[in-house]
Amino acid sequence: MKYVLVSGGVISGIGKGVIASSTGLLLKTIGLKVSAIKIDPYMNVDAGTMAPTEHGEVFVLNDGGEVDLDLGNYERYLNITLTRENNITTGKIYQHVIERERRGDYLGKTVQVIPHLTDAIQDWIERVARIPVDETSEEPDACIIELGGTVGDIESAPFIEAMRQLRRRVGKGSFLQIHVSLVPVVNGEQKTKPTQQAIRDVRSAGLAPDLIACRCQEPLSKVTVEKVAAFCDVAHEQVVAVHDVNSTYHVPLLLEQQKLIRLLTPVLELEKLEIAPALVQKGIDIWDEWKTLTLAQDRLFDTVNIALVGKYTNLHDSYLSVVKSLEHASMRCGRKLNLIWVEAEALEDHMKQENPAKFHKAWHDVCTAGGILVPGGFGARGTEGMVAAAKWARTNKTPYLGICLGMQVAVIEYARHVVGLKDAHSVEISANATDPVVIFMPEGSKTHLGGTMRLGIRPTIWQPGSEWSKLRQLYDEKEVILERHRHRYEVNPEYIERLSGLNFVGKDDKGERMEIVELKDHPYYVGVQFHPEYLSRVLSPSKPYLGFVAASAGVLDQMLEKLQKNQTAVAPAFIPVEPNGTLE
């Protein structure tokens, strides 16, 4: 097993996740099977109870694990399926050690951070790194370990010590560290002092980075590279420049241009690995398609304008997977994505008096967009603005995609303005609603919020008579689809008959829970209870997002025609992917 540790210094949030994912992708292109682990030093057991504005979106895995958004990057870049154990937090590892202590596993011993906690971290990594994550069902050859936060943080100390010990435990030729640091530009000059200090900090902790990845707004000058190399005591080729690019999908290309694999090979002794010819060829094919798709993005001129009407628009990472899914679909449709962020609350009537400019700007953005997307969320704030956006999309034949809360909003809007249930609402927002068209799920918990939602991958069954559904055609007419869920509330089944005209074309395997809603006489008006963005891939876009973007760009009819002629592809370069993320 080869381990690649990606750590960071100076500040957090400078792209460790993308660099880790890109490194893993390049290892895959030479035929290696790659897994990934993310270490988050916060005390939470998982990310499930944190607001999106804390660390960005909560990403959900097949097994229902609520994890850091970087695991979404790993799955998207590497086309793998991870588990909740691929995300280690301080809370999770302490809980694990304390449970062992209570069982008596350390009987007679004083349980300490060193060696018991650090040993537990290393054991966890070595065990999880060997779990198969791709379609081969074989043990991975390499594991990318991303250490969240920055070296020097108090909460990171046990993990840094564990990584130092892991390097010794696995031995020479099996461990490599990439340290990501910031090179700021001040008055036009690239400053290397923060990186020099970051390298001193990481070395004082007992680690010795093999590569220094310098993040900068602009390409590093030769003088800057020489300075970093000289003052950090590394060779010039060990300094990797990662400047801002048009798209994060270009980062693997940037690293490949700097011969990253050639730099990794001697340290990890990759030349000694025996790689099956089929996997080598598959790696070549993946890289060819990645380059074709991402480079074509730079040559796109036609745009598709999408208005995202959400609650957490101040932090765009709150909707990271949604944005990535829109990008995947836009690239497949040959369009450049123009994403317009609309704060849902700005669409509400009270904003007309409080801030008229903000109100009219928000409505202008919604009214002129090619498509309207309402993503998931929790709580009452902004809900009426979402209902208003759904009404505009329905009455003006603007393509609409509602995800989770966005589907529930579409049901509320239809119940109020078409069926005539003026007080229709969700009990999440109005506990005593006269017409509760959205209710709390019976099996949910109102006392314990962590890990108690309806989570993970679950089946959706297409209902009889739904053959007309545009979304069903995009799913290649499969009888059953598998998508990931994360919700506490559902459409009230008692109101289904009264919501005549709003077609619930997909239900759960028991036929009780509404999963997909679609309007028939509309270019594209779809709501899904699940989160299809969690399974979208760069080379295989999510079907609901693909249909939505295609309709917003005016090319959905042509796409459906192609599907009818050839059920194996929606575009010449399309690669079908099963719901677990594996290639067919």
Coordinates of C-alpha atoms in Angstrom, one line a residue:
M1 CA 0.0 0.0 0.0
K2 CA 1.3 3.4 -1.0
Y3 CA 0.2 6.4 1.1
V4 CA 0.2 10.0 -0.1
L5 CA -0.4 12.5 2.7
V6 CA -1.6 16.0 1.7
S7 CA -1.3 18.5 4.5
G8 CA -1.5 22.3 4.6
G9 CA 0.1 25.3 6.1
V10 CA -0.5 29.1 6.5
I11 CA -4.3 29.0 6.1
S12 CA -7.0 26.5 5.5
G13 CA -9.3 26.3 2.5
I14 CA -6.5 26.8 -0.1
G15 CA -7.3 23.7 -2.2
K16 CA -5.9 20.7 -0.4
G17 CA -8.9 18.7 -1.4
V18 CA -8.6 19.4 -5.1
I19 CA -4.8 18.8 -5.0
A20 CA -5.4 15.5 -3.2
S21 CA -8.1 14.5 -5.7
S22 CA -6.0 15.5 -8.7
T23 CA -3.0 13.5 -7.3
G24 CA -5.3 10.5 -7.0
L25 CA -6.6 10.9 -10.5
L26 CA -3.1 11.0 -12.0
L27 CA -2.2 7.8 -10.1
K28 CA -5.3 6.2 -11.6
T29 CA -4.2 7.2 -15.1
I30 CA -1.2 4.9 -14.8
G31 CA -3.5 2.0 -13.8
L32 CA -3.4 2.1 -10.0
K33 CA -6.5 1.5 -7.9
V34 CA -6.8 4.5 -5.5
S35 CA -8.7 5.1 -2.3
A36 CA -8.9 8.2 -0.2
I37 CA -9.3 9.2 3.5
K38 CA -10.1 12.7 4.9
I39 CA -9.1 13.6 8.5
D40 CA -11.1 16.4 10.1
P41 CA -9.7 17.6 13.4
Y42 CA -13.0 19.0 14.7
M43 CA -14.8 17.3 17.7
N44 CA -18.0 16.4 15.9
V45 CA -18.4 12.7 15.3
D46 CA -19.5 13.5 11.7
A47 CA -20.5 16.5 9.7
G48 CA -24.3 15.8 9.9
T49 CA -25.2 18.4 12.6
M50 CA -23.1 21.3 11.2
A51 CA -24.7 24.1 9.2
P52 CA -23.5 24.4 5.6
T53 CA -22.1 27.8 6.5
E54 CA -19.6 26.2 8.9
H55 CA -17.5 24.0 6.5
G56 CA -19.6 23.9 3.4
E57 CA -22.1 21.2 2.4
V58 CA -22.6 17.9 4.1
F59 CA -21.8 15.2 1.6
V60 CA -23.8 11.9 1.9
L61 CA -22.4 8.5 1.0
N62 CA -24.1 5.2 -0.1
D63 CA -24.0 3.9 3.5
G64 CA -25.7 7.0 4.8
G65 CA -22.5 8.5 6.2
E66 CA -22.7 12.3 6.5
V67 CA -19.1 13.5 5.8
D68 CA -16.9 16.4 4.7
L69 CA -17.4 17.8 1.3
D70 CA -13.9 16.7 0.2
L71 CA -15.1 13.1 0.1
G72 CA -17.4 14.3 -2.7
N73 CA -14.3 15.6 -4.6
Y74 CA -12.6 12.2 -4.2
E75 CA -15.7 10.4 -5.5
R76 CA -16.1 12.7 -8.4
Y77 CA -12.5 12.8 -9.5
L78 CA -11.6 9.1 -8.9
N79 CA -15.0 7.6 -9.7
I80 CA -15.0 5.6 -6.5
T81 CA -17.5 4.8 -3.8
L82 CA -16.4 5.6 -0.2
T83 CA -17.9 4.8 3.2
R84 CA -18.3 6.8 6.4
E85 CA -15.1 5.2 7.7
N86 CA -13.2 7.1 5.0
N87 CA -13.8 10.3 7.1
I88 CA -12.0 10.4 10.4
T89 CA -12.8 13.2 12.9
T90 CA -11.4 13.9 16.4
G91 CA -14.8 13.0 17.9
K92 CA -15.0 9.7 16.0
I93 CA -11.5 8.6 16.9
Y94 CA -11.9 9.5 20.6
Q95 CA -15.2 7.8 20.7
H96 CA -13.6 4.7 19.2
V97 CA -10.7 4.7 21.8
I98 CA -13.1 5.3 24.7
E99 CA -15.4 2.5 23.6
R100 CA -12.3 0.2 23.5
E101 CA -11.3 1.4 27.0
R102 CA -14.8 0.6 28.3
R103 CA -14.7 -2.9 26.8
G104 CA -11.5 -3.5 28.6
D105 CA -9.2 -3.7 25.6
Y106 CA -6.6 -1.6 27.4
L107 CA -7.2 -3.4 30.8
G108 CA -4.6 -2.4 33.3
K109 CA -3.1 0.4 31.2
T110 CA -3.3 4.2 31.5
V111 CA -4.9 5.2 28.2
Q112 CA -3.1 8.1 26.6
V113 CA -2.9 10.2 23.4
I114 CA 0.4 8.5 22.7
P115 CA 0.5 5.6 22.1
H116 CA -3.2 4.6 22.3
L117 CA -4.9 7.4 20.3
T118 CA -2.1 7.6 17.7
D119 CA -2.0 3.9 17.3
A120 CA -5.8 3.8 16.8
I121 CA -5.5 6.5 14.0
Q122 CA -2.8 4.5 12.2
D123 CA -4.7 1.2 12.6
W124 CA -7.9 2.9 11.2
I125 CA -6.1 4.3 8.2
E126 CA -4.3 1.0 7.4
R127 CA -7.6 -0.9 7.7
V128 CA -9.8 1.5 5.7
A129 CA -7.2 2.0 3.0
R130 CA -7.5 -1.6 2.0
I131 CA -11.3 -1.6 1.5
P132 CA -12.2 -2.0 -2.2
V133 CA -13.8 1.2 -3.6
D134 CA -14.1 0.7 -7.3
E135 CA -15.6 -1.7 -9.8
T136 CA -12.7 -4.1 -9.6
S137 CA -13.6 -5.0 -6.0
E138 CA -9.9 -5.4 -5.3
E139 CA -7.7 -3.9 -2.6
P140 CA -6.4 -0.4 -3.7
D141 CA -2.8 0.1 -4.5
A142 CA -2.6 3.6 -3.1
C143 CA -4.5 5.8 -0.5
I144 CA -4.6 9.6 -0.5
I145 CA -4.8 10.9 3.1
E146 CA -5.9 14.6 3.4
L147 CA -5.2 16.2 6.8
G148 CA -7.7 19.0 7.3
G149 CA -6.9 22.3 8.8
T150 CA -3.3 23.6 9.1
V151 CA -0.2 22.1 10.7
G152 CA 0.3 23.9 14.0
D153 CA -3.4 23.8 15.0
I154 CA -3.8 22.4 18.5
E155 CA -6.5 20.0 17.5
S156 CA -4.4 18.6 14.7
A157 CA -1.5 17.6 16.9
P158 CA -2.5 13.9 17.6
F159 CA -3.0 13.3 13.8
I160 CA 0.3 14.9 12.9
E161 CA 2.1 12.7 15.3
A162 CA 0.2 9.7 14.0
M163 CA 1.3 10.5 10.5
R164 CA 4.9 10.8 11.6
Q165 CA 4.6 7.4 13.2
L166 CA 2.8 6.0 10.1
R167 CA 5.7 7.0 7.9
R168 CA 8.0 4.9 10.1
R169 CA 5.5 2.0 10.4
V170 CA 5.0 1.5 6.6
G171 CA 8.7 2.0 5.8
K172 CA 10.6 3.6 2.9
G173 CA 9.0 3.5 -0.5
S174 CA 5.4 3.5 0.8
F175 CA 4.8 7.1 2.1
L176 CA 5.0 10.5 0.5
Q177 CA 3.9 13.9 1.8
I178 CA 2.7 16.9 -0.2
H179 CA 2.5 20.1 1.9
V180 CA 0.3 22.7 0.4
S181 CA 1.2 26.3 1.2
L182 CA 0.1 29.8 0.2
V183 CA 2.3 32.2 -1.8
P184 CA 0.4 35.6 -1.5
V185 CA 1.0 38.4 -3.9
V186 CA 1.6 41.8 -2.2
N187 CA 2.0 44.9 -4.3
G188 CA 2.7 42.7 -7.3
E189 CA 5.4 40.7 -5.5
Q190 CA 5.1 36.9 -4.7
K191 CA 5.9 36.5 -1.0
T192 CA 7.6 33.2 0.1
K193 CA 8.0 33.9 3.9
P194 CA 4.6 32.3 4.8
T195 CA 5.7 29.1 3.0
Q196 CA 9.1 29.1 4.6
Q197 CA 7.4 29.4 8.0
A198 CA 4.9 26.7 7.1
I199 CA 7.7 24.3 6.2
R200 CA 9.5 25.1 9.5
D201 CA 6.3 24.3 11.4
V202 CA 5.7 21.0 9.7
R203 CA 9.4 19.9 10.1
S204 CA 9.3 20.8 13.8
A205 CA 6.3 18.5 14.2
G206 CA 8.5 15.6 12.9
L207 CA 7.3 15.5 9.2
A208 CA 9.4 16.1 6.2
P209 CA 7.4 17.0 3.0
D210 CA 8.6 15.4 -0.2
L211 CA 6.8 18.0 -2.3
I212 CA 5.8 21.6 -1.7
A213 CA 2.6 22.6 -3.6
C214 CA 2.5 26.4 -3.7
R215 CA -0.9 28.0 -4.2
C216 CA -0.8 31.4 -5.8
Q217 CA -3.2 33.7 -7.7
E218 CA -0.8 33.6 -10.7
P219 CA 1.9 31.3 -12.1
L220 CA 5.0 31.2 -9.9
S221 CA 8.0 33.1 -11.3
K222 CA 11.3 31.3 -11.6
V223 CA 12.8 33.5 -8.9
T224 CA 10.0 32.5 -6.5
V225 CA 10.5 28.8 -7.1
E226 CA 14.2 29.2 -6.5
K227 CA 13.6 31.1 -3.3
V228 CA 11.2 28.4 -2.0
A229 CA 13.6 25.7 -2.9
A230 CA 16.6 27.4 -1.4
F231 CA 15.0 28.5 1.9
C232 CA 13.0 25.2 2.4
D233 CA 16.1 23.1 1.5
V234 CA 14.5 21.1 -1.4
A235 CA 15.3 20.6 -5.0
H236 CA 13.6 22.9 -7.6
E237 CA 11.6 20.1 -9.0
Q238 CA 10.1 19.4 -5.5
V239 CA 8.3 22.8 -5.7
V240 CA 5.0 22.3 -7.5
A241 CA 3.2 25.5 -8.6
V242 CA -0.6 25.4 -8.4
H243 CA -1.9 28.7 -9.6
D244 CA -5.5 29.7 -10.1
V245 CA -7.0 28.2 -13.2
N246 CA -10.3 28.6 -15.1
S247 CA -11.7 25.5 -13.6
T248 CA -10.7 23.1 -10.8
Y249 CA -10.9 20.3 -13.4
H250 CA -7.7 21.8 -14.9
V251 CA -5.7 21.2 -11.8
P252 CA -4.8 17.6 -12.8
L253 CA -3.6 18.9 -16.2
L254 CA -1.5 21.5 -14.3
L255 CA 0.1 18.8 -12.1
E256 CA 0.6 16.5 -15.1
Q257 CA 2.5 19.3 -17.0
Q258 CA 4.9 19.5 -14.0
K259 CA 5.5 15.7 -14.2
L260 CA 3.9 14.9 -10.9
I261 CA 3.9 11.1 -11.5
R262 CA 7.6 11.2 -12.3
L263 CA 8.2 13.0 -9.0
L264 CA 6.1 10.4 -7.1
T265 CA 7.7 7.4 -8.7
P266 CA 11.1 7.2 -7.0
V267 CA 9.7 8.1 -3.5
L268 CA 6.9 5.6 -3.7
E269 CA 8.8 3.1 -5.8
L270 CA 6.0 2.9 -8.3
E271 CA 8.2 1.2 -10.9
K272 CA 8.2 -1.9 -8.7
L273 CA 4.4 -2.3 -8.9
E274 CA 2.9 -4.9 -11.3
I275 CA -0.1 -3.3 -13.0
A276 CA -2.5 -5.3 -15.1
P277 CA -2.5 -4.2 -18.8
A278 CA -6.2 -3.8 -18.8
L279 CA -6.0 -1.2 -15.9
V280 CA -3.1 0.6 -17.7
Q281 CA -5.3 0.9 -20.8
K282 CA -8.3 2.0 -18.7
G283 CA -6.1 4.7 -17.1
I284 CA -5.1 6.0 -20.5
D285 CA -8.7 6.1 -21.7
I286 CA -9.8 8.0 -18.5
W287 CA -7.1 10.6 -19.0
D288 CA -7.8 11.0 -22.7
E289 CA -11.5 11.6 -22.0
W290 CA -10.7 13.9 -19.0
K291 CA -8.5 16.1 -21.2
T292 CA -11.0 16.1 -24.1
L293 CA -13.9 17.2 -21.8
T294 CA -12.1 19.7 -19.7
L295 CA -10.1 21.4 -22.5
A296 CA -13.3 21.7 -24.6
Q297 CA -14.7 23.7 -21.7
D298 CA -12.3 26.5 -22.6
R299 CA -13.7 26.6 -26.1
L300 CA -17.3 27.0 -25.2
F301 CA -19.0 30.2 -26.2
D302 CA -22.8 29.5 -25.8
T303 CA -23.9 30.0 -22.2
V304 CA -26.7 28.6 -20.1
N305 CA -28.1 30.8 -17.4
I306 CA -29.2 29.1 -14.2
A307 CA -30.7 30.8 -11.2
L308 CA -29.9 29.0 -8.0
V309 CA -32.5 30.1 -5.4
G310 CA -31.1 29.1 -2.0
K311 CA -30.9 29.8 1.7
Y312 CA -27.1 29.7 2.1
T313 CA -25.9 31.6 -0.9
N314 CA -23.4 33.7 1.1
L315 CA -21.1 30.6 1.2
H316 CA -21.0 28.9 -2.2
D317 CA -19.4 25.8 -0.8
S318 CA -22.8 25.2 0.9
Y319 CA -24.0 23.9 -2.5
L320 CA -20.7 22.5 -3.8
S321 CA -22.1 19.2 -5.2
V322 CA -25.0 21.1 -6.8
V323 CA -22.6 23.5 -8.5
K324 CA -20.4 20.6 -9.7
S325 CA -23.4 18.7 -11.0
L326 CA -24.4 21.8 -13.0
E327 CA -20.9 22.0 -14.4
H328 CA -20.8 18.4 -15.4
A329 CA -24.2 18.7 -17.2
S330 CA -23.2 22.0 -18.8
M331 CA -20.0 20.5 -20.2
R332 CA -21.9 17.5 -21.5
C333 CA -24.4 19.9 -23.2
G334 CA -21.6 22.0 -24.7
R335 CA -22.5 25.1 -22.8
K336 CA -20.6 27.4 -20.5
L337 CA -22.4 27.7 -17.1
N338 CA -23.5 31.1 -15.9
L339 CA -24.7 30.5 -12.4
I340 CA -26.7 33.3 -10.8
W341 CA -26.9 33.2 -7.0
V342 CA -30.3 34.3 -5.7
E343 CA -31.0 34.6 -2.0
A344 CA -34.4 33.1 -1.5
E345 CA -35.4 35.6 1.1
A346 CA -34.8 38.5 -1.4
L347 CA -37.8 37.2 -3.4
E348 CA -40.3 37.6 -0.5
D349 CA -42.8 40.4 -0.3
H350 CA -41.4 41.9 2.9
M351 CA -38.1 42.6 1.0
K352 CA -39.9 45.0 -1.3
Q353 CA -40.2 47.4 1.6
E354 CA -37.0 46.6 3.4
N355 CA -34.7 46.6 0.4
P356 CA -36.4 47.4 -2.9
A357 CA -33.2 47.3 -4.9
K358 CA -32.3 43.8 -3.6
F359 CA -35.9 42.6 -4.2
H360 CA -36.1 43.8 -7.8
K361 CA -32.6 42.6 -8.6
A362 CA -33.5 39.1 -7.3
W363 CA -36.7 39.0 -9.3
H364 CA -34.9 40.2 -12.5
D365 CA -32.4 37.4 -12.1
V366 CA -35.1 34.8 -11.7
C367 CA -37.3 36.1 -14.5
T368 CA -34.4 36.2 -17.0
A369 CA -32.8 32.9 -16.2
G370 CA -32.9 30.0 -18.6
G371 CA -33.6 27.6 -15.7
I372 CA -34.5 27.8 -11.9
L373 CA -33.0 25.4 -9.4
V374 CA -34.1 25.2 -5.8
P375 CA -31.7 23.0 -3.7
G376 CA -32.1 21.4 -0.3
G377 CA -32.2 23.2 3.0
F378 CA -33.6 23.3 6.5
G379 CA -35.8 25.8 8.4
A380 CA -38.3 28.5 7.5
R381 CA -36.1 31.3 6.3
G382 CA -36.5 32.0 2.6
T383 CA -39.1 29.3 2.0
E384 CA -41.8 31.7 0.7
G385 CA -39.2 33.1 -1.8
M386 CA -38.6 29.5 -3.0
V387 CA -42.4 29.0 -3.4
A388 CA -42.6 32.2 -5.4
A389 CA -39.7 31.1 -7.7
A390 CA -41.4 27.7 -8.2
K391 CA -44.6 29.4 -9.2
W392 CA -42.8 31.6 -11.7
A393 CA -41.2 28.5 -13.2
R394 CA -44.4 26.6 -13.5
T395 CA -46.6 29.4 -14.9
N396 CA -43.9 30.8 -17.3
K397 CA -42.7 27.4 -18.6
T398 CA -39.2 28.0 -17.3
P399 CA -37.3 24.7 -16.6
Y400 CA -37.3 23.9 -12.9
L401 CA -35.4 21.4 -10.8
G402 CA -36.3 21.1 -7.1
I403 CA -34.0 19.0 -4.9
C404 CA -35.3 17.7 -1.6
L405 CA -36.7 20.9 0.0
G406 CA -37.0 22.1 -3.6
M407 CA -39.4 19.3 -4.4
Q408 CA -41.5 19.9 -1.3
V409 CA -41.6 23.6 -2.2
A410 CA -43.0 22.7 -5.6
V411 CA -45.7 20.6 -4.0
I412 CA -46.6 23.4 -1.6
E413 CA -46.8 25.9 -4.5
Y414 CA -49.0 23.6 -6.6
A415 CA -51.3 22.8 -3.6
R416 CA -51.8 26.6 -2.9
H417 CA -52.2 28.0 -6.4
V418 CA -53.6 25.2 -8.5
V419 CA -55.6 22.9 -6.1
G420 CA -56.7 25.9 -4.0
L421 CA -55.3 24.8 -0.6
K422 CA -54.3 28.4 0.4
D423 CA -52.9 27.3 3.8
A424 CA -50.9 24.4 2.4
H425 CA -47.5 24.2 4.1
S426 CA -44.8 22.0 5.6
V427 CA -45.0 21.1 9.3
E428 CA -41.3 21.9 9.4
I429 CA -42.2 25.5 8.9
S430 CA -45.7 25.7 10.2
A431 CA -46.3 23.0 12.8
N432 CA -50.1 23.7 12.9
A433 CA -50.7 24.1 9.2
T434 CA -54.3 23.6 8.1
D435 CA -53.2 21.5 5.1
P436 CA -49.9 19.8 6.0
V437 CA -48.8 18.7 2.5
V438 CA -45.3 18.0 3.8
I439 CA -45.0 16.0 7.1
F440 CA -42.3 14.7 9.5
M441 CA -41.4 11.1 8.7
P442 CA -42.8 8.7 11.3
E443 CA -39.5 6.9 11.8
G444 CA -37.5 10.1 12.5
S445 CA -36.3 11.3 15.8
K446 CA -37.1 14.8 17.2
T447 CA -34.7 14.5 20.2
H448 CA -31.5 13.2 18.5
L449 CA -30.5 15.0 15.3
G450 CA -27.2 13.4 14.4
G451 CA -27.5 10.5 12.0
T452 CA -31.3 10.2 12.4
M453 CA -32.5 11.4 9.0
R454 CA -33.4 9.1 6.1
L455 CA -29.9 8.7 4.7
G456 CA -28.0 6.9 2.1
I457 CA -28.7 5.1 -1.2
R458 CA -32.3 3.9 -1.6
P459 CA -34.4 2.6 -4.5
T460 CA -37.0 4.6 -6.5
I461 CA -39.6 2.7 -8.6
W462 CA -41.0 4.3 -11.7
Q463 CA -44.8 4.2 -11.5
P464 CA -47.1 2.6 -14.2
G465 CA -48.1 5.1 -16.8
S466 CA -45.0 7.3 -16.4
E467 CA -43.4 6.3 -19.7
W468 CA -44.0 9.9 -20.9
S469 CA -41.6 11.2 -18.2
K470 CA -38.6 13.1 -19.6
L471 CA -36.6 12.2 -16.5
R472 CA -37.5 8.5 -16.9
Q473 CA -36.2 8.6 -20.5
L474 CA -32.9 10.1 -19.3
Y475 CA -32.5 7.2 -16.9
D476 CA -32.7 4.9 -19.9
E477 CA -36.1 3.6 -19.0
K478 CA -34.7 1.6 -16.0
E479 CA -37.5 0.3 -13.8
V480 CA -35.6 1.0 -10.6
I481 CA -33.0 3.8 -9.9
L482 CA -30.8 4.2 -6.9
E483 CA -30.0 7.6 -5.5
R484 CA -28.7 9.0 -2.2
H485 CA -31.1 10.6 0.3
R486 CA -30.9 13.1 3.2
H487 CA -34.2 14.3 4.6
R488 CA -36.5 14.3 7.7
Y489 CA -39.7 15.4 5.9
E490 CA -41.8 13.9 3.1
V491 CA -44.8 14.7 1.0
N492 CA -48.0 13.7 2.9
P493 CA -49.4 10.7 1.1
E494 CA -52.9 11.6 2.2
Y495 CA -52.9 14.6 -0.2
I496 CA -51.7 12.8 -3.3
E497 CA -55.2 12.3 -4.8
R498 CA -56.1 15.9 -4.2
L499 CA -52.9 17.1 -6.0
S500 CA -54.4 16.1 -9.4
G501 CA -52.1 17.0 -12.3
L502 CA -49.0 16.9 -10.3
N503 CA -47.6 13.6 -11.3
F504 CA -45.7 11.5 -8.7
V505 CA -43.9 9.4 -11.3
G506 CA -41.4 7.8 -8.8
K507 CA -42.1 6.3 -5.4
D508 CA -40.1 4.3 -2.9
D509 CA -40.0 0.5 -3.0
K510 CA -43.0 0.3 -0.7
G511 CA -45.0 2.7 -2.8
E512 CA -45.6 4.9 0.2
R513 CA -43.0 7.7 -0.1
M514 CA -43.1 10.2 -2.9
E515 CA -39.7 10.4 -4.7
I516 CA -40.1 12.1 -8.0
V517 CA -42.7 14.7 -9.1
E518 CA -43.0 16.0 -12.7
L519 CA -45.4 18.1 -14.7
K520 CA -46.4 16.7 -18.1
D521 CA -47.1 19.8 -20.1
H522 CA -44.0 21.7 -19.3
P523 CA -40.5 21.9 -20.9
Y524 CA -39.0 20.5 -17.7
Y525 CA -40.5 20.8 -14.2
V526 CA -39.1 18.1 -12.0
G527 CA -38.7 17.7 -8.2
V528 CA -36.8 14.8 -6.6
Q529 CA -36.8 13.9 -2.9
F530 CA -33.3 12.5 -3.2
H531 CA -30.0 14.3 -3.8
P532 CA -28.8 13.3 -7.3
E533 CA -25.8 15.6 -7.1
Y534 CA -24.1 13.1 -4.7
L535 CA -23.7 10.7 -7.6
S536 CA -22.8 13.1 -10.4
R537 CA -19.4 12.5 -12.0
V538 CA -17.3 14.6 -14.3
L539 CA -17.5 12.0 -17.1
S540 CA -21.1 11.0 -16.2
P541 CA -23.5 13.8 -15.2
S542 CA -26.4 13.2 -12.9
K543 CA -29.6 12.6 -15.0
P544 CA -31.9 15.1 -13.3
Y545 CA -29.3 17.8 -13.6
L546 CA -28.5 16.8 -17.2
G547 CA -32.1 17.1 -18.2
F548 CA -32.5 20.4 -16.4
V549 CA -29.5 22.0 -18.0
A550 CA -30.4 20.6 -21.4
A551 CA -33.9 22.0 -21.1
S552 CA -32.5 25.4 -19.9
A553 CA -30.2 25.4 -22.9
G554 CA -33.0 24.4 -25.3
V555 CA -31.4 21.1 -26.3
L556 CA -33.4 18.5 -24.3
D557 CA -35.6 17.4 -27.2
Q558 CA -32.5 16.6 -29.3
M559 CA -31.0 14.8 -26.4
L560 CA -34.1 12.6 -25.9
E561 CA -34.2 11.9 -29.6
K562 CA -30.6 10.6 -29.5
L563 CA -31.6 8.5 -26.5
Q564 CA -34.4 6.9 -28.4
K565 CA -32.0 6.0 -31.2
N566 CA -29.2 4.8 -29.0
Q567 CA -30.0 3.9 -25.4
T568 CA -26.4 3.5 -24.5
A569 CA -25.4 7.2 -24.7
V570 CA -26.7 10.8 -24.5
A571 CA -23.6 12.2 -26.1
P572 CA -20.8 10.7 -28.2
A573 CA -18.4 10.6 -25.2
F574 CA -20.9 9.6 -22.5
I575 CA -19.9 6.8 -20.1
P576 CA -22.8 5.2 -18.3
V577 CA -22.2 4.8 -14.5
E578 CA -24.1 2.7 -12.1
P579 CA -25.6 4.3 -9.0
N580 CA -22.6 3.1 -6.9
G581 CA -20.3 5.1 -9.1
T582 CA -18.8 2.2 -11.0
L583 CA -18.4 2.0 -14.8
E584 CA -20.8 -0.4 -16.5

